[in-house]
């Protein structure tokens, strides 16, 4: 049973920072072979990809450099450092693991991030 558990969300003022973490576990889950992704879904909108990191550590983010994704394969964790937060970043953030070859995919339950004064 693979589990992805997000932590670190909450309420932050505009311009502030938050660091999300996702811990992965599971008997058959080889963390280092999976691409790890962060998605978000704002109220009334579809789920969108925020950042990705390959098994080898290559990263892509889509939030104009304000967010940075990183992973620690020894600890089976992936993090999302979010800086200069804006109200439009308010959303539920989801951790996702996807095997690049097998296309096996797992999701966390999501964690709320609210940016408001």
Rosetta silent file (secondary structure, phi, psi, omega in degrees, C-alpha in Angstrom):
SEQUENCE: XXXXXXXXXXXXXXXXXXXXXXXXXXXXXXXXXXXXXXXXXXXXXXXXXXXXXXXXXXXXXXXXXXXXXXXXXXXXXXXXXXXXXXXXXXXXXXXXXXXXXXXXXXXXXXXXXXXXX
SCORE:     score description
SCORE:     0.000 S_00000001
   1 L     0.000  113.158  179.119    0.000    0.000    0.000 S_00000001
   2 L   -85.531  135.279  176.457    1.634    3.219   -1.175 S_00000001
   3 E  -128.271  135.709  171.690    0.953    6.334    0.851 S_00000001
   4 E  -118.954  121.819 -175.854    1.848    9.936    0.092 S_00000001
   5 E  -121.918  116.807  179.963    1.319   12.268    3.038 S_00000001
   6 E   -87.667  151.166  175.524    1.573   16.027    2.601 S_00000001
   7 E  -150.008  163.966  173.348    2.449   18.436    5.416 S_00000001
   8 L    99.645    0.857  179.083    3.355   22.084    5.919 S_00000001
   9 L   -76.658 -178.116  178.006    0.300   23.842    4.563 S_00000001
  10 E   148.479 -159.438 -178.482   -1.680   26.575    6.267 S_00000001
  11 E  -102.069  132.477  179.119   -2.441   30.283    6.219 S_00000001
  12 E  -142.278  149.888  178.244    0.189   32.793    5.158 S_00000001
  13 L   -77.847  154.551  175.394    0.140   36.479    4.295 S_00000001
  14 L   -54.560  137.940 -177.113    0.843   37.695    0.762 S_00000001
  15 L    90.268  -10.645 -177.900    4.568   37.866    0.166 S_00000001
  16 L   -84.014 -175.340 -177.068    5.239   35.141    2.695 S_00000001
  17 L  -130.295  151.667  171.927    6.713   31.678    2.333 S_00000001
  18 E  -142.298  152.751  174.860    5.681   28.116    3.044 S_00000001
  19 E  -124.054  116.387  175.973    7.442   24.814    2.624 S_00000001
  20 E   -92.472  145.032  175.127    5.356   21.778    1.764 S_00000001
  21 E  -128.569  152.890  177.295    6.664   18.283    2.296 S_00000001
  22 E  -135.634  122.170  178.427    5.458   14.917    1.076 S_00000001
  23 E  -104.228  129.246 -178.034    6.519   11.681    2.704 S_00000001
  24 E  -108.021  141.954  177.306    6.192    8.500    0.674 S_00000001
  25 E  -150.295  159.799  178.784    5.908    4.978    2.027 S_00000001
  26 L   151.839  141.066 -173.791    4.868    1.554    0.852 S_00000001
  27 L   -61.100  -37.339 -175.308    6.295   -1.892    0.688 S_00000001
  28 L  -105.335   14.322 -174.504    6.627   -1.981   -3.100 S_00000001
  29 L   -95.850  112.942  175.804    7.326    1.677   -3.614 S_00000001
  30 L   -99.419   94.291 -170.718   10.816    2.468   -4.863 S_00000001
  31 H   -53.526  -43.582 -174.839   10.802    6.196   -4.376 S_00000001
  32 H   -66.653   -9.890  179.209   13.923    6.905   -6.365 S_00000001
  33 H   -96.923   -2.696 -176.277   12.412    5.488   -9.561 S_00000001
  34 E  -105.156  139.664  164.482    9.437    7.816   -9.570 S_00000001
  35 E   -72.693  140.200 -179.786    9.055   11.310  -10.881 S_00000001
  36 E  -115.081  138.106 -174.192    7.533   13.426   -8.132 S_00000001
  37 E  -134.562  151.157  168.796    5.115   16.213   -8.829 S_00000001
  38 E  -115.352  128.442  173.653    3.164   18.880   -7.013 S_00000001
  39 E  -115.955  163.785  172.264   -0.262   19.822   -8.337 S_00000001
  40 E  -142.666  155.026  177.545   -2.749   22.312   -7.040 S_00000001
  41 E  -138.378  113.984  177.716   -6.458   22.887   -7.379 S_00000001
  42 L   -86.625  158.749 -179.980   -8.052   26.197   -6.581 S_00000001
  43 L   -54.896  128.400  177.115  -11.786   26.510   -5.853 S_00000001
  44 L    77.397    5.818 -178.314  -13.774   26.188   -9.054 S_00000001
  45 L  -123.033  165.800  177.577  -10.725   25.361  -11.151 S_00000001
  46 L   -80.300  167.796  179.265   -9.090   22.264  -12.525 S_00000001
  47 E   -76.491  133.282 -178.646   -6.014   20.616  -11.120 S_00000001
  48 E  -126.053  147.409  177.988   -2.805   22.093  -12.488 S_00000001
  49 E   -76.532  129.543 -178.869    0.810   20.974  -12.396 S_00000001
  50 E  -100.812  -46.238 -176.861    2.977   23.246  -10.274 S_00000001
  51 E  -159.239  150.766  179.068    6.377   21.569  -10.284 S_00000001
  52 E  -135.124  152.415  173.295    8.041   18.294  -11.220 S_00000001
  53 E  -141.337  130.247 -176.561   11.285   16.569  -10.372 S_00000001
  54 L   -76.612  167.899  176.066   12.652   13.556  -12.214 S_00000001
  55 L   -55.827  -32.422 -178.986   14.112   10.467  -10.552 S_00000001
  56 L   -84.775   -4.452  175.764   17.535   11.896  -11.317 S_00000001
  57 L   102.924   -0.043  176.239   16.748   15.263   -9.745 S_00000001
  58 L   -71.912  133.538 -172.290   16.054   17.406  -12.786 S_00000001
  59 E  -121.792  152.017  176.308   13.333   19.880  -11.913 S_00000001
  60 E  -136.739  131.356  174.099   10.737   21.910  -13.707 S_00000001
  61 E  -128.040  156.075 -175.093    8.489   24.483  -12.131 S_00000001
  62 L  -119.232   16.731 -175.076    5.709   26.492  -13.676 S_00000001
  63 L  -115.883   41.429  171.147    5.355   29.314  -11.189 S_00000001
  64 L    53.515   39.347  173.961    7.937   31.756  -12.612 S_00000001
  65 L    80.302   -2.756 -179.421   10.719   30.784  -10.261 S_00000001
  66 L   -78.667  -25.120 -178.532    8.844   31.482   -7.037 S_00000001
  67 E  -110.932  143.035  178.251    8.508   27.792   -6.212 S_00000001
  68 E  -130.788  126.793  178.202   11.348   25.283   -5.941 S_00000001
  69 E  -100.964  144.080  177.243   10.917   21.530   -5.838 S_00000001
  70 E  -147.784  161.902 -179.481   13.488   19.216   -4.302 S_00000001
  71 E  -140.150  152.945  175.263   13.712   15.574   -3.276 S_00000001
  72 E  -127.050   99.032 -176.095   15.611   13.433   -0.803 S_00000001
  73 L   -67.719  -24.281  178.111   15.669    9.866   -2.085 S_00000001
  74 L   -70.917  -29.728 -178.201   17.274    8.620    1.135 S_00000001
  75 L  -105.711    1.262 -178.496   14.319    9.888    3.160 S_00000001
  76 L    55.464   46.246 -179.710   11.613    9.256    0.531 S_00000001
  77 E  -131.253  151.771  172.237   10.505   12.863    0.658 S_00000001
  78 E  -131.689  142.150 -176.443    9.804   15.634   -1.809 S_00000001
  79 E  -126.379  157.050  175.444    9.440   19.281   -0.858 S_00000001
  80 E  -132.248  108.721  176.242    8.047   22.417   -2.410 S_00000001
  81 E   -87.701  120.724 -176.697    9.504   25.709   -1.217 S_00000001
  82 E  -116.534  119.136 -178.886    7.053   28.477   -2.022 S_00000001
  83 L  -117.749  162.376  177.993    8.193   32.093   -1.823 S_00000001
  84 L    49.446   49.253 -174.793    6.572   35.437   -2.577 S_00000001
  85 L   -66.282  145.235 -178.726    3.164   33.858   -2.203 S_00000001
  86 L  -121.509  157.125  178.086    0.167   35.554   -3.779 S_00000001
  87 H   -54.780  -31.777 -179.593   -3.558   35.204   -3.050 S_00000001
  88 H   -72.971   -5.944  173.550   -3.923   33.393   -6.374 S_00000001
  89 H   -83.416   -6.036  178.443   -1.677   30.641   -5.017 S_00000001
  90 L   -61.502  125.461 -176.020   -4.480   29.680   -2.665 S_00000001
  91 E  -177.611  170.736  165.965   -5.403   26.081   -3.416 S_00000001
  92 E   -89.654  127.955 -177.604   -5.276   22.514   -2.233 S_00000001
  93 E  -103.733  133.135 -175.951   -1.825   21.176   -3.060 S_00000001
  94 E  -118.814  136.889  171.702   -1.371   17.524   -3.972 S_00000001
  95 E   -89.660  139.037 -177.228    1.702   15.348   -3.999 S_00000001
  96 E  -138.002  138.990  174.596    1.918   12.936   -6.934 S_00000001
  97 E  -120.359  132.166 -178.839    4.276   10.112   -7.811 S_00000001
  98 E  -139.427  125.993  177.908    4.446    8.768  -11.352 S_00000001
  99 E   -76.493  126.478 -174.039    6.681    6.042  -12.755 S_00000001
 100 L   -67.805  -20.845 -178.568    8.083    7.321  -16.056 S_00000001
 101 L  -105.500  -51.374 -176.687    7.977    3.918  -17.763 S_00000001
 102 L   -74.916  -21.244 -177.782    5.223    1.924  -16.067 S_00000001
 103 L    66.433   13.286  172.248    2.987    5.019  -15.762 S_00000001
 104 L   -63.133  140.434 -172.952    1.922    3.814  -12.306 S_00000001
 105 E  -139.865  141.609  178.381    0.636    6.801  -10.395 S_00000001
 106 E  -134.109  150.382 -179.395   -0.155    7.652   -6.773 S_00000001
 107 E  -128.006  146.112  167.609   -1.716   10.686   -5.123 S_00000001
 108 L   -82.563  175.775 -178.199   -1.691   12.210   -1.686 S_00000001
 109 L   -81.927  -14.624  179.014   -4.882   13.462   -0.069 S_00000001
 110 L    97.053  154.225  178.847   -3.925   17.097   -0.509 S_00000001
 111 E  -142.231  140.030 -175.587   -3.193   19.965    1.858 S_00000001
 112 E   -81.019  133.558  169.540   -4.706   23.437    1.999 S_00000001
 113 E  -122.424  123.695  179.741   -2.603   26.528    1.361 S_00000001
 114 E  -123.161  124.330  179.311   -4.330   29.855    1.908 S_00000001
 115 E  -111.529  109.308 -174.711   -2.668   33.159    1.081 S_00000001
 116 L  -158.288  148.924  175.614   -4.572   36.016    2.631 S_00000001
 117 L   -93.865    0.000    0.000   -4.068   39.108    4.728 S_00000001
